[in-house]
Tab-separated table of C-alpha atoms and ligand atoms in Angstrom:
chain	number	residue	atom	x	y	z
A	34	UNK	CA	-12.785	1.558	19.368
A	35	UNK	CA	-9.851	0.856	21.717
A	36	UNK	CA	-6.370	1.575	19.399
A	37	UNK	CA	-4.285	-1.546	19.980
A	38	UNK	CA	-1.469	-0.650	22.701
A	39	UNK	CA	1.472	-2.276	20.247
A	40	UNK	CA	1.558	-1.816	16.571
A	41	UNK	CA	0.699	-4.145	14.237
A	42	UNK	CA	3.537	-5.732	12.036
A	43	UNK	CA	2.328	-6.625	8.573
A	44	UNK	CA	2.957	-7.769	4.832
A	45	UNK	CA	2.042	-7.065	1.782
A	46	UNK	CA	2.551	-10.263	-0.645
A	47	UNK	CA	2.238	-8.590	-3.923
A	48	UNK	CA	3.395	-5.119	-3.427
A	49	UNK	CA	4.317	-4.351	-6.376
A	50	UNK	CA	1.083	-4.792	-8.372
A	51	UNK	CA	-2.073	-2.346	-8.894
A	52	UNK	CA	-3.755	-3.326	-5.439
A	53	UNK	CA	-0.235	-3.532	-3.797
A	54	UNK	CA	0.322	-0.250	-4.115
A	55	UNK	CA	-2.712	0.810	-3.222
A	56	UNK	CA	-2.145	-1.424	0.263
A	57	UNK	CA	1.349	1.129	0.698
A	58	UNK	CA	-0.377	4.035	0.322
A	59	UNK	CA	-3.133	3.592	2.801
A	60	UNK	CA	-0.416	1.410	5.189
A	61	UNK	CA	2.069	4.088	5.087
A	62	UNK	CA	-0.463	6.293	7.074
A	63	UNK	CA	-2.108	4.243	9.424
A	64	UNK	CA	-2.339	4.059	13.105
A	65	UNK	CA	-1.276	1.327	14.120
A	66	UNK	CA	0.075	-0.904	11.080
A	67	UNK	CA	3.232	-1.339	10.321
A	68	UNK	CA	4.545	-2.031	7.017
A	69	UNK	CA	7.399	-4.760	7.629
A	70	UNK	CA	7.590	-7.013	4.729
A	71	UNK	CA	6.861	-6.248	0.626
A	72	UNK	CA	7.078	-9.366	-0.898
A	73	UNK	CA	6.086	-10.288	-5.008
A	74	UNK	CA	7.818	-12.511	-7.059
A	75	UNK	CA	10.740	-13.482	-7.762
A	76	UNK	CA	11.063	-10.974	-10.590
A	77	UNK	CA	11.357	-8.560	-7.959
A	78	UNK	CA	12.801	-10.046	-5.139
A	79	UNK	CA	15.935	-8.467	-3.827
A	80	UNK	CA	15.844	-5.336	-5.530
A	81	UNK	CA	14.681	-2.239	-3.334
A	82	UNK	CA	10.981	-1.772	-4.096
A	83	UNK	CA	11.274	2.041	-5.679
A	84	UNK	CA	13.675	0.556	-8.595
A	85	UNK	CA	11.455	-2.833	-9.426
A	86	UNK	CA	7.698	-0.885	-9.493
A	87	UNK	CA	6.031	0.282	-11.600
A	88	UNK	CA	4.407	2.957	-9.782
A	89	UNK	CA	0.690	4.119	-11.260
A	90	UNK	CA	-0.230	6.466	-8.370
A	91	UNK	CA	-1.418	9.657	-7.925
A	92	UNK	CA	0.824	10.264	-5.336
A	93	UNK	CA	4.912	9.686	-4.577
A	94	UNK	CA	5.875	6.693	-3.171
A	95	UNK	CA	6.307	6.739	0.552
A	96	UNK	CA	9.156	7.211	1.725
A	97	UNK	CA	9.326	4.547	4.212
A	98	UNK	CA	9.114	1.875	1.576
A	99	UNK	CA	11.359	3.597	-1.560
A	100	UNK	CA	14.415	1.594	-0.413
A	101	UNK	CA	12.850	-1.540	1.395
A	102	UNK	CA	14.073	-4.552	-0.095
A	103	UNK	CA	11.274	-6.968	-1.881
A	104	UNK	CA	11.099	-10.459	-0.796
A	105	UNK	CA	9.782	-13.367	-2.713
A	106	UNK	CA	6.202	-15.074	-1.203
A	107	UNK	CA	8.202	-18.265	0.297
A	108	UNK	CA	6.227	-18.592	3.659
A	109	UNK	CA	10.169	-18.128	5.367
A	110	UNK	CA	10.274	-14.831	3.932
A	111	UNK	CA	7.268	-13.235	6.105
A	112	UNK	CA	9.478	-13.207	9.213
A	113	UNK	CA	7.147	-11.665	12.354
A	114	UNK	CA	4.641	-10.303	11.034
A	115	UNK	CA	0.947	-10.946	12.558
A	116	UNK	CA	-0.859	-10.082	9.437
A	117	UNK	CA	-0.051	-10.995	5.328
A	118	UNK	CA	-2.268	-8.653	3.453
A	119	UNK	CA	-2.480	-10.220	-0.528
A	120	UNK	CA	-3.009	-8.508	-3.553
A	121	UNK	CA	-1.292	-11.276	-5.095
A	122	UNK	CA	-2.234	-12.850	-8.934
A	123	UNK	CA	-4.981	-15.385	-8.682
A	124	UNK	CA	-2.389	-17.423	-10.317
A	125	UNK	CA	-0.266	-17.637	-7.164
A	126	UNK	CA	-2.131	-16.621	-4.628
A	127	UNK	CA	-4.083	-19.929	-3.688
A	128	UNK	CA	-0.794	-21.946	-3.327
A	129	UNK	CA	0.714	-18.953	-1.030
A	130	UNK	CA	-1.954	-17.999	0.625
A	131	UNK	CA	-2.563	-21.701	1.908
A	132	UNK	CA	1.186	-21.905	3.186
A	133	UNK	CA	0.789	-18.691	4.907
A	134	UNK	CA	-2.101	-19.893	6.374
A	135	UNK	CA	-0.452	-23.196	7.484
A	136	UNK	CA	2.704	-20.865	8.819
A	137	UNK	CA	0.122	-19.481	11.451
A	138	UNK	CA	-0.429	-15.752	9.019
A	139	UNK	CA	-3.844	-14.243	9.617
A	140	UNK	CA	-4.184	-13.441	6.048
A	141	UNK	CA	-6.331	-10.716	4.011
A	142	UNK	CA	-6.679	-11.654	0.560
A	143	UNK	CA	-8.247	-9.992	-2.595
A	144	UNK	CA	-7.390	-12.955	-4.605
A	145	UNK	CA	-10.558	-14.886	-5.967
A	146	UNK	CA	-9.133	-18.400	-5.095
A	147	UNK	CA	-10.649	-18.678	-1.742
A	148	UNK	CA	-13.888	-17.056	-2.048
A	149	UNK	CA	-16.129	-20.091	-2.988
A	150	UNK	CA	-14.261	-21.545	0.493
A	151	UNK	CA	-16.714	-23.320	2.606
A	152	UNK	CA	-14.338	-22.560	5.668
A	153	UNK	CA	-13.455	-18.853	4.569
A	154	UNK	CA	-15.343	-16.121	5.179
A	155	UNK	CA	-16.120	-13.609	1.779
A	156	UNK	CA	-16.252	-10.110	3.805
A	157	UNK	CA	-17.106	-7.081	2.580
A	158	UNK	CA	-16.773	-4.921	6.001
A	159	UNK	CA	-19.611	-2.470	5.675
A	160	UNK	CA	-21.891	-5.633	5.210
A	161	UNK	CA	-20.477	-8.593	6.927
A	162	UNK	CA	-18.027	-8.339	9.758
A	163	UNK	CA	-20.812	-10.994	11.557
A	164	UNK	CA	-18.766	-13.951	9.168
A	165	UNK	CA	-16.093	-13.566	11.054
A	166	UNK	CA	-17.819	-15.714	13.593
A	167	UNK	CA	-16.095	-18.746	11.212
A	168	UNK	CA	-13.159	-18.039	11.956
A	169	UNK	CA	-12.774	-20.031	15.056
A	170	UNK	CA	-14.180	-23.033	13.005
A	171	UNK	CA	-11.595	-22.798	10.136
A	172	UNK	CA	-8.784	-23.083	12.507
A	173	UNK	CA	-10.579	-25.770	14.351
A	174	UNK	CA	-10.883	-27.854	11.143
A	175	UNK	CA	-7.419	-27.095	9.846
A	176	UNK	CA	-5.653	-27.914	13.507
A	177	UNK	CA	-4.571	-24.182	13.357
A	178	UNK	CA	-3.433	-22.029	16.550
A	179	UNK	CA	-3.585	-18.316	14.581
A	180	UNK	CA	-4.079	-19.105	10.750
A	181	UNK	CA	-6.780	-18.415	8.836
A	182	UNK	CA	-7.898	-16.722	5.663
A	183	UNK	CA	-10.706	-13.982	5.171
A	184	UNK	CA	-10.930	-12.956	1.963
A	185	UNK	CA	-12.958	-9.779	0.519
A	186	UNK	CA	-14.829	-9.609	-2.524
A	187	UNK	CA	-14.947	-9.017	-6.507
A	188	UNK	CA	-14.380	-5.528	-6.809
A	189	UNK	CA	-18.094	-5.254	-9.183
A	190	UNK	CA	-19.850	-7.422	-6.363
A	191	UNK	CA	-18.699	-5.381	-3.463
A	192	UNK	CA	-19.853	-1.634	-5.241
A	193	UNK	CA	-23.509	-3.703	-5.113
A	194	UNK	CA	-23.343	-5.720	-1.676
A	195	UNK	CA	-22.875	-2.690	0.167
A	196	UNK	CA	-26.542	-0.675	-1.049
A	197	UNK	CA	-28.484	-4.082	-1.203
A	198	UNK	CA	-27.334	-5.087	1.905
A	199	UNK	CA	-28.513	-1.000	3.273
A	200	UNK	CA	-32.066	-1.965	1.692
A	201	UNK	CA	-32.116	-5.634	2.776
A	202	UNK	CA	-31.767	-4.218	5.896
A	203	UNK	CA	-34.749	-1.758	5.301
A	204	UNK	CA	-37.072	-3.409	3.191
A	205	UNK	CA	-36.398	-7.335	3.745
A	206	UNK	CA	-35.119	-9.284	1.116
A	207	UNK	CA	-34.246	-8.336	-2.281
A	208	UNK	CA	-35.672	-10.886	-4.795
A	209	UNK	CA	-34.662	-10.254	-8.388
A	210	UNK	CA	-31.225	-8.271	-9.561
A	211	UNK	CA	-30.270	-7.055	-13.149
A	212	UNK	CA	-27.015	-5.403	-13.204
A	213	UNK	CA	-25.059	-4.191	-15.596
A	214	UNK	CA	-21.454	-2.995	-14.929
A	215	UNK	CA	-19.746	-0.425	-16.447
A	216	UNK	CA	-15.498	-1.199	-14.836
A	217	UNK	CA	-12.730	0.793	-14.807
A	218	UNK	CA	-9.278	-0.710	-17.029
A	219	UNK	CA	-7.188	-0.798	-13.802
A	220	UNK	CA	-9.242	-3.576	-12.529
A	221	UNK	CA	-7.604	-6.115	-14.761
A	222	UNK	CA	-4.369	-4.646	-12.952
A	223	UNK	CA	-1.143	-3.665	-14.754
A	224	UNK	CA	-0.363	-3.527	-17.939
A	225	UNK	CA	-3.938	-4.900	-18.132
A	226	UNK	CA	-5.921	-4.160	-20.939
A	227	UNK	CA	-4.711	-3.433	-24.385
A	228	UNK	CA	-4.474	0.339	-25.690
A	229	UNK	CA	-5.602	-0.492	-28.480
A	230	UNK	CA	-8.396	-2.903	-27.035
A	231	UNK	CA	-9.718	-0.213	-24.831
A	232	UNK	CA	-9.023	3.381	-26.579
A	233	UNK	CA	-12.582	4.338	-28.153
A	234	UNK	CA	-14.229	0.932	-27.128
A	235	UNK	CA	-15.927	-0.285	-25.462
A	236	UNK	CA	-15.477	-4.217	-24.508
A	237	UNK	CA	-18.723	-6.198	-23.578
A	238	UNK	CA	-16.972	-9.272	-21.635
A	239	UNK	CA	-15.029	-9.708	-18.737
A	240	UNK	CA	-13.483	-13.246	-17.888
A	241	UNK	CA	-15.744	-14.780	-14.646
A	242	UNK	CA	-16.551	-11.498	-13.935
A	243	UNK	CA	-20.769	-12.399	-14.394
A	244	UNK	CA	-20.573	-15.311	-12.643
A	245	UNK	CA	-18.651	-13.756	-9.942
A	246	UNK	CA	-20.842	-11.272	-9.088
A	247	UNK	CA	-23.742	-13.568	-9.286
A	248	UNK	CA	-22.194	-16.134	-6.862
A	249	UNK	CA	-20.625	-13.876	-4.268
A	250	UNK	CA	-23.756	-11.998	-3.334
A	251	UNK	CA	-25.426	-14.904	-1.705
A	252	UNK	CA	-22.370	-15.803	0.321
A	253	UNK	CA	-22.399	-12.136	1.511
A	254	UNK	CA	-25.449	-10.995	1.999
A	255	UNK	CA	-26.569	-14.411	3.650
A	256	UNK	CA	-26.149	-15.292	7.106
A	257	UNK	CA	-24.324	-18.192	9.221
A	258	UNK	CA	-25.256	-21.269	10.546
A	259	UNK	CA	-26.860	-21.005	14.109
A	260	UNK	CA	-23.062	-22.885	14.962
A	261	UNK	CA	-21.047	-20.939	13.139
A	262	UNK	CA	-20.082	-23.360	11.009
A	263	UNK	CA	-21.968	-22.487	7.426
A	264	UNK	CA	-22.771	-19.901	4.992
A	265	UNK	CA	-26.605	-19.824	4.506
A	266	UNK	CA	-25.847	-18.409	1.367
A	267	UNK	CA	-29.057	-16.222	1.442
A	268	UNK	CA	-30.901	-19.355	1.032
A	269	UNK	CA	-34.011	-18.825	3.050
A	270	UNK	CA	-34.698	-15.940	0.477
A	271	UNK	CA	-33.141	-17.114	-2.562
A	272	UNK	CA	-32.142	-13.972	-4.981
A	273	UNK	CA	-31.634	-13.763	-8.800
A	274	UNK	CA	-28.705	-12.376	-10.097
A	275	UNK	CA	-28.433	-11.132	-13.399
A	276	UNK	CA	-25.022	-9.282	-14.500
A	277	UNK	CA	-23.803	-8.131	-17.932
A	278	UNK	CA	-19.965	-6.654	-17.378
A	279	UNK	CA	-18.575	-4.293	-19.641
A	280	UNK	CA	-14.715	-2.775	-19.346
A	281	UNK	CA	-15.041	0.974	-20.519
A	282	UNK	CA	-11.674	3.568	-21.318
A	283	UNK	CA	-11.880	4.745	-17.352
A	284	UNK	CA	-8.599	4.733	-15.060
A	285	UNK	CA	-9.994	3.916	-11.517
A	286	UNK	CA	-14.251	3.371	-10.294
A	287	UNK	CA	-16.326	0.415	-11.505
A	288	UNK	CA	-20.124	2.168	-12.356
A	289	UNK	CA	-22.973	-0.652	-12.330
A	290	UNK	CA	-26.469	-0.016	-13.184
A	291	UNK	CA	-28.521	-1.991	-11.334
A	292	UNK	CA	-32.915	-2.993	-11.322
A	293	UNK	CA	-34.185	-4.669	-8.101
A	294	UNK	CA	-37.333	-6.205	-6.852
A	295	UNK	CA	-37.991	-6.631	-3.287
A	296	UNK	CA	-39.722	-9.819	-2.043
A	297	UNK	CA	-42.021	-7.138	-0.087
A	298	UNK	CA	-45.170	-5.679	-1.316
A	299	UNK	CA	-46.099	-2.994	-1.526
A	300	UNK	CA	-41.826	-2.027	-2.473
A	301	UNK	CA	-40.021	1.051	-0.927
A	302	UNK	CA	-40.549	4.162	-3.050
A	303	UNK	CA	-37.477	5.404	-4.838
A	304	UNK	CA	-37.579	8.151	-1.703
A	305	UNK	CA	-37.756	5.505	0.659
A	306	UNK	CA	-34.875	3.883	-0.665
A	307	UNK	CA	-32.676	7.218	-0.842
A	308	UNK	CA	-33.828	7.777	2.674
A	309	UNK	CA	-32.277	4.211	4.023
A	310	UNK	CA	-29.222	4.568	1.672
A	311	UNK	CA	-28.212	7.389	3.030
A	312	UNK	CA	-29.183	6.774	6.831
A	313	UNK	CA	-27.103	3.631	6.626
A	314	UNK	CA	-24.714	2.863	9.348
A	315	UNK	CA	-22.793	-0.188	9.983
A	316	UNK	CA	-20.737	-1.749	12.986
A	317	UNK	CA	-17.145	-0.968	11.327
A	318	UNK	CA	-18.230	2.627	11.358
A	319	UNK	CA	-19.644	2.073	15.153
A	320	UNK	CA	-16.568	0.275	16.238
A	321	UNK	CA	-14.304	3.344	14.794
A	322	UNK	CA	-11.979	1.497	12.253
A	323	UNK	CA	-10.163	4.128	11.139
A	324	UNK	CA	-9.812	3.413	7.654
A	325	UNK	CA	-13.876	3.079	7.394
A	326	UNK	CA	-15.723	5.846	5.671
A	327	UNK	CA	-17.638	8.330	7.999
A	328	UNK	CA	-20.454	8.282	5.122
A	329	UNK	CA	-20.512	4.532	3.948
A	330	UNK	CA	-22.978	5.488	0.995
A	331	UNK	CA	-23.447	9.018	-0.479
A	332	UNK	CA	-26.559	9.630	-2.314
A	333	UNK	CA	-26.429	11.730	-5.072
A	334	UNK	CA	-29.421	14.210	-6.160
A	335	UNK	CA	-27.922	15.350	-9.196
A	336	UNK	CA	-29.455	13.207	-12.198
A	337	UNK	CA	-26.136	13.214	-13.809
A	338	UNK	CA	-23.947	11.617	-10.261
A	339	UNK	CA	-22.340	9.818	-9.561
A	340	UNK	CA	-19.571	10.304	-12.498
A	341	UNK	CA	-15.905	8.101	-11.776
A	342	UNK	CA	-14.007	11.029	-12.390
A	343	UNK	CA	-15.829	13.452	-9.993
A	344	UNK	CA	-16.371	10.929	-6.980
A	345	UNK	CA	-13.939	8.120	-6.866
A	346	UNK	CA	-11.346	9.506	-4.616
A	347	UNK	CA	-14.173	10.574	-2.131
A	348	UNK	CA	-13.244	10.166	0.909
A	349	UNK	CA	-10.336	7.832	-0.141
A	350	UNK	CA	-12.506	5.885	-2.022
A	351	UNK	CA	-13.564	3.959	1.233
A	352	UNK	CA	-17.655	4.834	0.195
A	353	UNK	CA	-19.858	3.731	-2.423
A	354	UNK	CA	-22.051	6.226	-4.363
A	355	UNK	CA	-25.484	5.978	-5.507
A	356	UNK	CA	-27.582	8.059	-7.255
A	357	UNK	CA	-30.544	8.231	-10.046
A	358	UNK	CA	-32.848	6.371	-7.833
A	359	UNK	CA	-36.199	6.468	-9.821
A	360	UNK	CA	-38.850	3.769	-10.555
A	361	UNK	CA	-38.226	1.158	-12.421
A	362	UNK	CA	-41.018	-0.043	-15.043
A	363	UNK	CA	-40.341	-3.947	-15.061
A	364	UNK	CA	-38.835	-4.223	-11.436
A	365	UNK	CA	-39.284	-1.736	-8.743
A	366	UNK	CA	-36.512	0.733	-8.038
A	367	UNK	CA	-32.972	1.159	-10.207
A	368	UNK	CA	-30.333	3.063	-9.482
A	369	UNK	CA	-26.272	3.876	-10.431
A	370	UNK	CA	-23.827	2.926	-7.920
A	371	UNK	CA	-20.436	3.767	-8.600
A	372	UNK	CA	-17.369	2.314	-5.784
A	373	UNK	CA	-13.146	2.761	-5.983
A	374	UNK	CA	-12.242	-0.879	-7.477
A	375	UNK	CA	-8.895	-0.232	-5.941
A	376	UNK	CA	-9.967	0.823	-2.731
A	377	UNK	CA	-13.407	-0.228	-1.284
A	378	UNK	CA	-13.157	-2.528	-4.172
A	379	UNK	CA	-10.004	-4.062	-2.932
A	380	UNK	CA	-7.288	-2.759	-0.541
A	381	UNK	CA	-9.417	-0.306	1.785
A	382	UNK	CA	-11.955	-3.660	2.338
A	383	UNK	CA	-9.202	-5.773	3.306
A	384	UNK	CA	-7.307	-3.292	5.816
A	385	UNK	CA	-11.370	-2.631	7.079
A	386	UNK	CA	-11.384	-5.909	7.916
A	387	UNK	CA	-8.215	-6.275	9.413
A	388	UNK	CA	-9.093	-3.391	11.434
A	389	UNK	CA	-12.274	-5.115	12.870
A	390	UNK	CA	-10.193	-8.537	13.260
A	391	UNK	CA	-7.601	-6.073	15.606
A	392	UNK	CA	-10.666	-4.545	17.409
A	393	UNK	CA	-12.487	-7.762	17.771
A	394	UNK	CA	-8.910	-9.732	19.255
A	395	UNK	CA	-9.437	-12.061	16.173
A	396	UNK	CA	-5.790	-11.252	15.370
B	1014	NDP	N1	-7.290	-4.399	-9.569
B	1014	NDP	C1	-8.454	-4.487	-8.966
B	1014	NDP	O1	-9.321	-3.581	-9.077
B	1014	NDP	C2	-8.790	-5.648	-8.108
B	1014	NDP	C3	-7.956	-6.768	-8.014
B	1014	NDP	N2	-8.308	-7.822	-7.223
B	1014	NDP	C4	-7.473	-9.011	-7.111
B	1014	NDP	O2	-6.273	-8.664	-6.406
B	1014	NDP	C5	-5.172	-9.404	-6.918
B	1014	NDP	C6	-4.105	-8.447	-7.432
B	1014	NDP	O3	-4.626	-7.714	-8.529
B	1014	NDP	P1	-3.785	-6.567	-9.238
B	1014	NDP	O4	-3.052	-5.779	-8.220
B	1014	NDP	O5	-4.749	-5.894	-10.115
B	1014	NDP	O6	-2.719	-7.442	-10.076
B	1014	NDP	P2	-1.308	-7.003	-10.669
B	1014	NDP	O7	-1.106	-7.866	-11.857
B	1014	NDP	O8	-1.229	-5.539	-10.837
B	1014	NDP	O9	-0.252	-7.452	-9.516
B	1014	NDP	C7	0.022	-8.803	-9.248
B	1014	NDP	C8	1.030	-8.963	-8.110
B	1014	NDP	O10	1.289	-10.373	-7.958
B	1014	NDP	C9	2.701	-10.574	-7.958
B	1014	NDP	N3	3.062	-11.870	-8.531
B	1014	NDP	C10	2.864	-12.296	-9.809
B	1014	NDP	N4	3.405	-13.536	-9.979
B	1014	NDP	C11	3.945	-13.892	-8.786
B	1014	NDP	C12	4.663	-15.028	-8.325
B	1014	NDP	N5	4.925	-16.065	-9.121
B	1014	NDP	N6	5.068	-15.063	-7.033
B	1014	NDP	C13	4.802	-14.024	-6.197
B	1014	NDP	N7	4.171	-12.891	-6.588
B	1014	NDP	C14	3.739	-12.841	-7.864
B	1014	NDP	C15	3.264	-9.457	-8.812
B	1014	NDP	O11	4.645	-9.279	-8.508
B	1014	NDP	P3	5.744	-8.802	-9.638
B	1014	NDP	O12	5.527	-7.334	-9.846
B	1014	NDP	O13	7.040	-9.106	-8.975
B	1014	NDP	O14	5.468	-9.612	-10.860
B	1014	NDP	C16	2.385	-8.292	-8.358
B	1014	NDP	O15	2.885	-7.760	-7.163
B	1014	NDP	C17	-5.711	-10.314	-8.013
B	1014	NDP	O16	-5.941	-11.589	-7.468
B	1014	NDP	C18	-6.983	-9.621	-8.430
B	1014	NDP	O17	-7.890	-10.519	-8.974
B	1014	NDP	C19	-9.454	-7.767	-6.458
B	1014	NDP	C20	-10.298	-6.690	-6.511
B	1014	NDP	C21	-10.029	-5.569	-7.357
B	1015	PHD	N1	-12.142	-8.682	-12.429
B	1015	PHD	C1	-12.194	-7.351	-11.843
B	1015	PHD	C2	-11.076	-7.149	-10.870
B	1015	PHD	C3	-10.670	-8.372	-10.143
B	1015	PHD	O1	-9.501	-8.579	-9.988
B	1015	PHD	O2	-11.617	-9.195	-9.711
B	1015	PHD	P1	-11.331	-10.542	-8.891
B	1015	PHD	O3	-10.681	-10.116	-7.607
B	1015	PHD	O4	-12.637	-11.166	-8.694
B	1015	PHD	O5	-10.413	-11.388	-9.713
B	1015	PHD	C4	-12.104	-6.343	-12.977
B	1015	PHD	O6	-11.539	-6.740	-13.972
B	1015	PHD	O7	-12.515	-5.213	-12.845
């Protein structure tokens, strides 16, 4: 990929939150990205950002942002940036993220509020760059010049989209889906859930969560009008989605069991499958966006892999992992996949995409 000649100037509207943070960390290293505005609410605004968050990483806080002052998410407090990337509360976010929009942003959001968009692309970037393709038609509709809005997925529906999409791509269409999801506590974001909800429990509901993940796949995994101008939403091969989500007492990685039936017969054998997991390869990876992984899925032989603890800070948490790929009885193949809510699952897949949107002059 050609680096950009300039850098990029961007935002983060809701840095101070569990995603937010996650947006610094990765920003704070990139190539080519600048980090030029934090903005949250008005809680925070006007304080320097190291004495208003509540910091939950791993890691220190970079430097470069300790004393930056926070802004609120009016659209006049954005200044020149060319990209707003939102990890802001679905409360907010559709209400900012449509005056950003309307201000000319490009913005990245992990909010839900536009996903269901008929004009807005739902991208995971190691499936479906190709929706980008919209864009020119959302800014068309809306009278825009440089606006638009991509968002990326559910954290649960983007640990799945990436392997079905790998054997979709194999094997044809997948028919039938049973999942069920096994997510982390820092996916409901901070303070989140409960102590005393969560410690020794298990918690078998998760607000929208189902119907999320049941929704979202089509729009991915489906194509575009021949015009560009609609989602097919998989609808030449229509796919049933079954999820059951669970929150279980783990800090960071969403695991999902999942059963799947391929519209194809005779189906893959589980080796067949492990064989086009792993030998996956998509165009972010081609085009060298430097914050995609060099191994988008990593198959796992041992039969007890992939564990959260032990894998979710893989390579940044920019993969997904699979593993126990056997036969399954009632369908054809199940497997575990386990994917970084925080990062594939929500800030990595939005700087991804901005990275293709750079590479592809989108932005
Ligand atoms: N956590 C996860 O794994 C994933 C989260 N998402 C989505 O990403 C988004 C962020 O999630 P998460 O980081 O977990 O949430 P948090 O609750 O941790 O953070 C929310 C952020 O929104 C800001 N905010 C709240 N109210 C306002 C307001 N009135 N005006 C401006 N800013 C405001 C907060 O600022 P302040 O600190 O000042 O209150 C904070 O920065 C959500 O839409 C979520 O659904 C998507 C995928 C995965
Ligand atoms: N609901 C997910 C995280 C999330 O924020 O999802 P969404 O972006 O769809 O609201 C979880 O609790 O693990």
């Amino acid at each position: 990929m050609s680096q950009p000649t300039r850098e990029v100037k961007v935002a983060i509207a809701g840095a101070t939150g569990t995603v937010g943070q996650r947006f610094i960390c990765l920003l704070a290293a990139h190539p080519y990205f600048r980090i030029a505005s934090l903005n949250a609410s008005p809680r925070s605004a006007g304080k320097a950002y190291k004495d208003v968050v509540r910091w939950k990483q791993s890691v220190p806080i970079p430097k470069l942002v300790l004393d930056m002052v926070v802004k609120t998410c009016e659209v006049d407090q954005f200044g020149d940036v060319d990209i707003v990337f939102s990890g802001l509360d679905s409360d907010v976010a559709g209400d900012v993220e449509e005056a950003l929009r309307k201000a000319e942003y490009a913005v990245f959001s992990n909010a839900g509020n536009f996903r269901r968009d008929p004009l807005v692309p739902l991208v995971v970037p190691l499936v479906n760059p190709s929706h980008f393709a919209m864009i020119p038609h959302q800014k068309k509709t809306l009278g825009l010049e440089k606006g638009f809005i991509i968002t990326n997925a559910n954290c649960s529906t983007t640990g799945l989209a990436i392997p079905f999409h790998a054997l979709e791509k194999a094997f044809g269409p997948l028919e039938t889906v049973v999942v069920t999801t096994m997510q982390a506590i820092s996916g409901a974001g901070y303070p989140g859930v409960p102590s005393l909800d969560i410690l020794d429990n298990v918690v078998p509901y998760i607000g929208k969560e189902e119907e999320k993940i049941e929704w979202e796949l089509a729009k991915i995994l489906g194509g575009l009008s021949d015009d560009l101008t609609e989602f097919d939403m998989h609808s030449k091969h229509p796919m049933k989605v079954s999820a059951a989500c669970n929150r279980v007492p783990v800090l960071d990685g969403h695991l999902e069991c999942a059963s799947v039936r391929f519209a194809r017969r005779p189906p893959p054998s589980p080796q067949q499958v492990k064989d086009a997991l792993r030998s996956f390869y998509c165009e972010v990876q081609k085009l060298g966006c430097p914050s995609a992984p060099q191994q988008a899925i990593v198959v796992h032989d041992a039969p007890d892999r992939p564990q959260p603890r032990l894998d979710r800070y893989h390579q940044e948490g920019a993969c997904v992992h699979v593993g126990r790929v056997r036969e399954c009885p009632v369908f054809d193949v199940k497997f575990a996949v386990l994917s970084n809510n925080v990062s594939i699952g929500a800030a990595t897949s939005s700087i991804i995409n901005a990275e293709y949107a750079v590479a592809k002059n989108i932005v």
